[in-house]
GROMACS .gro file of C-alpha atoms in nm:
model
  258
    1LEU     CA    1  -1.648   1.253  -0.103
    2THR     CA    2  -1.674   1.529   0.187
    3SER     CA    3  -1.647   1.224   0.415
    4PRO     CA    4  -1.532   0.858   0.416
    5ILE     CA    5  -1.809   0.611   0.324
    6ALA     CA    6  -1.884   0.406   0.608
    7ILE     CA    7  -1.951   0.005   0.507
    8ASN     CA    8  -2.084  -0.156   0.836
    9ASP     CA    9  -2.377  -0.363   0.659
   10THR     CA   10  -2.417  -0.696   0.926
   11THR     CA   11  -2.600  -0.917   0.707
   12GLY     CA   12  -2.303  -1.021   0.473
   13ASN     CA   13  -1.995  -0.919   0.267
   14ILE     CA   14  -1.974  -0.636   0.096
   15THR     CA   15  -1.880  -0.639  -0.270
   16ILE     CA   16  -1.815  -0.347  -0.486
   17VAL     CA   17  -1.720  -0.439  -0.861
   18GLY     CA   18  -1.659  -0.081  -1.066
   19LEU     CA   19  -1.655  -0.081  -1.454
   20GLY     CA   20  -1.212  -0.132  -1.509
   21ALA     CA   21  -0.978   0.022  -1.278
   22SER     CA   22  -0.902   0.339  -1.535
   23SER     CA   23  -1.313   0.377  -1.549
   24LEU     CA   24  -1.417   0.436  -1.196
   25THR     CA   25  -1.277   0.695  -1.004
   26ILE     CA   26  -1.332   0.744  -0.598
   27SER     CA   27  -1.195   1.109  -0.519
   28GLY     CA   28  -1.180   1.218  -0.165
   29GLY     CA   29  -1.077   1.582  -0.283
   30GLY     CA   30  -0.726   1.602  -0.114
   31THR     CA   31  -0.946   1.646   0.269
   32THR     CA   32  -1.096   1.292   0.370
   33GLY     CA   33  -1.031   0.928   0.334
   34LEU     CA   34  -1.309   0.716   0.184
   35PHE     CA   35  -1.363   0.443   0.282
   36ASN     CA   36  -1.405   0.284   0.689
   37VAL     CA   37  -1.444  -0.088   0.674
   38TYR     CA   38  -1.609  -0.237   0.958
   39THR     CA   39  -1.760  -0.574   0.789
   40PRO     CA   40  -1.612  -0.857   0.530
   41THR     CA   41  -1.578  -0.607   0.231
   42THR     CA   42  -1.409  -0.703  -0.139
   43MET     CA   43  -1.378  -0.369  -0.395
   44THR     CA   44  -1.280  -0.513  -0.731
   45ASN     CA   45  -1.211  -0.335  -1.072
   46LEU     CA   46  -1.184   0.064  -0.945
   47THR     CA   47  -0.953   0.336  -0.860
   48LEU     CA   48  -0.949   0.507  -0.549
   49THR     CA   49  -0.788   0.884  -0.506
   50ALA     CA   50  -0.765   1.113  -0.287
   51ALA     CA   51  -0.545   1.350  -0.377
   52ASN     CA   52  -0.315   1.358  -0.038
   53GLY     CA   53  -0.653   1.339   0.212
   54ALA     CA   54  -0.607   1.234   0.555
   55GLY     CA   55  -0.798   0.968   0.715
   56LEU     CA   56  -0.996   1.113   0.980
   57ILE     CA   57  -0.912   0.736   1.204
   58GLY     CA   58  -0.610   0.660   0.989
   59GLY     CA   59  -0.564   0.518   0.622
   60GLY     CA   60  -0.553   0.805   0.330
   61ALA     CA   61  -0.778   0.581   0.141
   62LEU     CA   62  -0.884   0.287   0.380
   63TYR     CA   63  -0.981   0.199   0.728
   64SER     CA   64  -1.045  -0.105   0.807
   65ASN     CA   65  -1.094  -0.339   1.118
   66SER     CA   66  -1.231  -0.624   0.994
   67THR     CA   67  -1.216  -0.834   0.636
   68LEU     CA   68  -1.134  -0.655   0.332
   69ARG     CA   69  -0.971  -0.780  -0.009
   70LEU     CA   70  -0.890  -0.569  -0.325
   71ASP     CA   71  -0.843  -0.730  -0.659
   72ASN     CA   72  -0.753  -0.512  -0.963
   73VAL     CA   73  -0.767  -0.177  -0.776
   74ILE     CA   74  -0.489   0.119  -0.780
   75ILE     CA   75  -0.480   0.393  -0.436
   76ASN     CA   76  -0.293   0.720  -0.551
   77ASN     CA   77  -0.201   1.032  -0.368
   78ALA     CA   78  -0.331   0.877  -0.049
   79THR     CA   79  -0.166   0.969   0.302
   80ALA     CA   80  -0.250   1.018   0.696
   81ALA     CA   81  -0.106   1.021   1.013
   82GLN     CA   82  -0.154   0.678   1.076
   83GLY     CA   83  -0.137   0.403   0.812
   84GLY     CA   84  -0.060   0.595   0.480
   85ALA     CA   85  -0.272   0.463   0.195
   86ILE     CA   86  -0.428   0.198   0.400
   87TYR     CA   87  -0.472   0.140   0.763
   88GLN     CA   88  -0.629  -0.207   0.892
   89ASP     CA   89  -0.678  -0.204   1.249
   90GLY     CA   90  -0.752  -0.583   1.309
   91GLY     CA   91  -0.942  -0.843   1.046
   92SER     CA   92  -0.703  -0.929   0.804
   93ALA     CA   93  -0.666  -0.863   0.467
   94ASN     CA   94  -0.580  -1.004   0.060
   95PHE     CA   95  -0.412  -0.808  -0.217
   96ASN     CA   96  -0.434  -0.890  -0.533
   97PHE     CA   97  -0.255  -0.680  -0.832
   98ILE     CA   98  -0.307  -0.373  -0.659
   99THR     CA   99  -0.075  -0.047  -0.806
  100LEU     CA  100  -0.040   0.204  -0.492
  101GLY     CA  101   0.103   0.546  -0.603
  102ASN     CA  102   0.184   0.589  -0.184
  103GLY     CA  103   0.226   0.272  -0.054
  104LEU     CA  104   0.240   0.273   0.323
  105TYR     CA  105   0.057   0.023   0.427
  106THR     CA  106  -0.012   0.002   0.829
  107VAL     CA  107  -0.146  -0.345   1.008
  108ASN     CA  108  -0.228  -0.280   1.372
  109THR     CA  109  -0.356  -0.664   1.385
  110GLY     CA  110  -0.378  -0.937   1.202
  111ASN     CA  111  -0.267  -1.090   0.896
  112VAL     CA  112  -0.224  -0.987   0.582
  113THR     CA  113  -0.156  -1.165   0.180
  114LEU     CA  114   0.008  -0.962  -0.086
  115GLY     CA  115  -0.069  -1.090  -0.412
  116GLY     CA  116   0.070  -0.887  -0.634
  117ILE     CA  117   0.140  -0.520  -0.551
  118THR     CA  118   0.367  -0.280  -0.814
  119THR     CA  119   0.442   0.080  -0.745
  120ASN     CA  120   0.667   0.401  -0.918
  121SER     CA  121   0.731   0.455  -0.511
  122THR     CA  122   0.788   0.245  -0.206
  123VAL     CA  123   0.616  -0.007  -0.030
  124SER     CA  124   0.598  -0.080   0.371
  125VAL     CA  125   0.426  -0.286   0.474
  126ASN     CA  126   0.430  -0.243   0.858
  127GLY     CA  127   0.310  -0.516   1.047
  128ASN     CA  128   0.247  -0.591   1.419
  129THR     CA  129   0.546  -0.749   1.572
  130THR     CA  130   0.373  -0.959   1.821
  131ASN     CA  131   0.071  -1.082   1.630
  132SER     CA  132   0.108  -1.052   1.295
  133CYS     CA  133   0.175  -1.277   0.961
  134ILE     CA  134   0.251  -1.122   0.634
  135SER     CA  135   0.223  -1.371   0.329
  136VAL     CA  136   0.395  -1.265  -0.009
  137THR     CA  137   0.266  -1.517  -0.270
  138GLY     CA  138   0.236  -1.223  -0.558
  139ALA     CA  139   0.503  -1.077  -0.694
  140ILE     CA  140   0.597  -0.715  -0.503
  141ASN     CA  141   0.721  -0.462  -0.779
  142ALA     CA  142   0.833  -0.129  -0.673
  143THR     CA  143   0.996   0.038  -1.023
  144GLY     CA  144   1.047   0.375  -0.942
  145GLY     CA  145   1.411   0.555  -0.938
  146SER     CA  146   1.499   0.517  -0.563
  147GLY     CA  147   1.217   0.281  -0.424
  148GLY     CA  148   1.224  -0.031  -0.253
  149VAL     CA  149   1.063  -0.219  -0.014
  150SER     CA  150   1.045  -0.324   0.316
  151ILE     CA  151   0.817  -0.565   0.557
  152THR     CA  152   0.815  -0.599   0.918
  153GLY     CA  153   0.555  -0.824   1.082
  154ARG     CA  154   0.554  -1.104   1.363
  155ASN     CA  155   0.721  -1.339   1.054
  156VAL     CA  156   0.699  -1.331   0.720
  157ALA     CA  157   0.653  -1.553   0.471
  158VAL     CA  158   0.790  -1.508   0.120
  159THR     CA  159   0.673  -1.783  -0.176
  160ALA     CA  160   0.700  -1.485  -0.481
  161ASN     CA  161   0.959  -1.232  -0.647
  162ILE     CA  162   1.021  -0.946  -0.407
  163LEU     CA  163   1.218  -0.677  -0.645
  164SER     CA  164   1.323  -0.349  -0.641
  165ALA     CA  165   1.452  -0.126  -0.950
  166ALA     CA  166   1.712   0.081  -0.725
  167GLY     CA  167   1.606   0.133  -0.351
  168ASP     CA  168   1.630  -0.076  -0.039
  169ILE     CA  169   1.480  -0.398  -0.007
  170ALA     CA  170   1.397  -0.494   0.410
  171ILE     CA  171   1.241  -0.800   0.544
  172TYR     CA  172   1.183  -0.793   0.944
  173GLY     CA  173   0.992  -1.150   1.125
  174ASN     CA  174   1.195  -1.104   1.472
  175GLY     CA  175   0.883  -1.049   1.670
  176GLY     CA  176   1.013  -0.681   1.731
  177GLY     CA  177   1.284  -0.797   1.890
  178VAL     CA  178   1.125  -1.048   2.181
  179TYR     CA  179   0.989  -1.415   2.136
  180GLN     CA  180   0.699  -1.447   1.990
  181THR     CA  181   0.431  -1.728   2.090
  182GLY     CA  182   0.402  -1.975   1.773
  183THR     CA  183   0.625  -2.221   1.608
  184PHE     CA  184   0.744  -2.000   1.254
  185ASP     CA  185   1.028  -1.926   1.079
  186GLY     CA  186   1.078  -1.546   1.190
  187VAL     CA  187   1.163  -1.489   0.784
  188ARG     CA  188   1.069  -1.780   0.519
  189ILE     CA  189   1.178  -1.733   0.140
  190SER     CA  190   1.070  -2.063   0.043
  191GLY     CA  191   0.991  -2.186  -0.342
  192SER     CA  192   1.209  -2.192  -0.706
  193GLY     CA  193   0.971  -1.894  -0.772
  194ALA     CA  194   1.052  -1.691  -0.486
  195ASN     CA  195   1.359  -1.399  -0.558
  196VAL     CA  196   1.427  -1.098  -0.342
  197SER     CA  197   1.658  -0.890  -0.562
  198THR     CA  198   1.730  -0.546  -0.614
  199THR     CA  199   1.946  -0.386  -0.888
  200GLY     CA  200   2.024  -0.060  -0.687
  201GLY     CA  201   2.050  -0.121  -0.344
  202ASN     CA  202   2.072  -0.330  -0.064
  203ILE     CA  203   1.917  -0.623   0.157
  204THR     CA  204   1.885  -0.699   0.478
  205LEU     CA  205   1.724  -0.991   0.647
  206GLU     CA  206   1.628  -1.028   1.002
  207GLY     CA  207   1.446  -1.298   1.167
  208ARG     CA  208   1.300  -1.445   1.520
  209GLY     CA  209   1.214  -1.803   1.537
  210GLY     CA  210   0.887  -1.825   1.730
  211SER     CA  211   0.885  -1.934   2.078
  212GLY     CA  212   0.939  -2.265   2.250
  213SER     CA  213   1.006  -2.358   1.890
  214ILE     CA  214   1.327  -2.455   1.716
  215SER     CA  215   1.257  -2.296   1.403
  216PRO     CA  216   1.504  -2.065   1.280
  217GLY     CA  217   1.581  -1.719   1.259
  218VAL     CA  218   1.565  -1.676   0.831
  219ASN     CA  219   1.502  -2.009   0.624
  220LEU     CA  220   1.595  -1.980   0.284
  221THR     CA  221   1.485  -2.308   0.085
  222ASN     CA  222   1.487  -2.308  -0.300
  223SER     CA  223   1.546  -1.907  -0.343
  224THR     CA  224   1.767  -1.656  -0.447
  225VAL     CA  225   1.850  -1.328  -0.286
  226ALA     CA  226   2.071  -1.105  -0.536
  227ALA     CA  227   2.226  -0.745  -0.457
  228THR     CA  228   2.354  -0.638  -0.799
  229ASN     CA  229   2.584  -0.338  -0.832
  230SER     CA  230   2.767  -0.395  -0.540
  231GLY     CA  231   2.501  -0.400  -0.339
  232CYS     CA  232   2.558  -0.526   0.071
  233ILE     CA  233   2.329  -0.860   0.147
  234THR     CA  234   2.305  -0.936   0.614
  235ILE     CA  235   2.140  -1.154   0.732
  236ALA     CA  236   2.069  -1.207   1.113
  237GLY     CA  237   1.863  -1.492   1.229
  238ILE     CA  238   1.816  -1.597   1.592
  239SER     CA  239   1.694  -1.954   1.617
  240GLY     CA  240   1.356  -2.034   1.839
  241ASN     CA  241   1.447  -2.085   2.224
  242GLY     CA  242   1.296  -2.464   2.284
  243SER     CA  243   1.616  -2.593   2.252
  244THR     CA  244   1.986  -2.604   2.188
  245ASN     CA  245   2.014  -2.910   1.995
  246ASN     CA  246   1.958  -2.876   1.639
  247ALA     CA  247   1.855  -2.464   1.641
  248THR     CA  248   1.965  -2.234   1.371
  249GLY     CA  249   1.954  -1.918   1.326
  250VAL     CA  250   1.968  -1.856   0.937
  251PHE     CA  251   1.889  -2.185   0.813
  252ALA     CA  252   1.974  -2.282   0.379
  253ASN     CA  253   1.857  -2.561   0.147
  254SER     CA  254   1.918  -2.501  -0.212
  255ALA     CA  255   1.930  -2.127  -0.179
  256CYS     CA  256   2.126  -1.886  -0.414
  257VAL     CA  257   2.261  -1.518  -0.230
  258THR     CA  258   2.467  -1.324  -0.435
   0.00000   0.00000   0.00000
């Protein structure tokens, strides 16, 4: 491609289906982003390679201000001044079983569901701290030698594994340091399948409950947070400001922190 393909069909949802992630590659040749998504779009079974191209609007591979869904998609070598591999400028996104060669993902506004990400680099999801809810429903696995995981949003809800082979894991759901409207836990890690662990780094969990609520800043329920090989764990929570009664900064129920 010499310029991004604009997807702007107002008649309905657009679905792009490849022959398989290893069979179809769309490349920007190192000079351009690949897709600008303006209407609801699903991409399945393909590889997007920007070869370090920079998206003109933002996002080395994908810019979206609509509803974006990626299933079984590989994104390689995609960088940009804004958004790294993907820049979500409104709308919402749902990622399932995607592989990121360059793991930076930026959300200007909107909610994001992460249903499974693998990278040999670093996974970095930078959400809007005013209104973006980041939900981790499928495993995030940073397999690189120094790759880590960083997730920031208004609030972050984790119900799946987040694993780092050697890097740090940082999860911030603190509203950018101020109270944001809504009833939500700042960082919630819940469920027997929710394990946040690193074998060679530190873990930081920092959250703030919603304004007008007594929701905890950090809620660990039936989950595990583990940093092995001399890693450190830092947990900082501020409850919602709805009342001083029964308000909890950090709430743990049947949780294991090691």
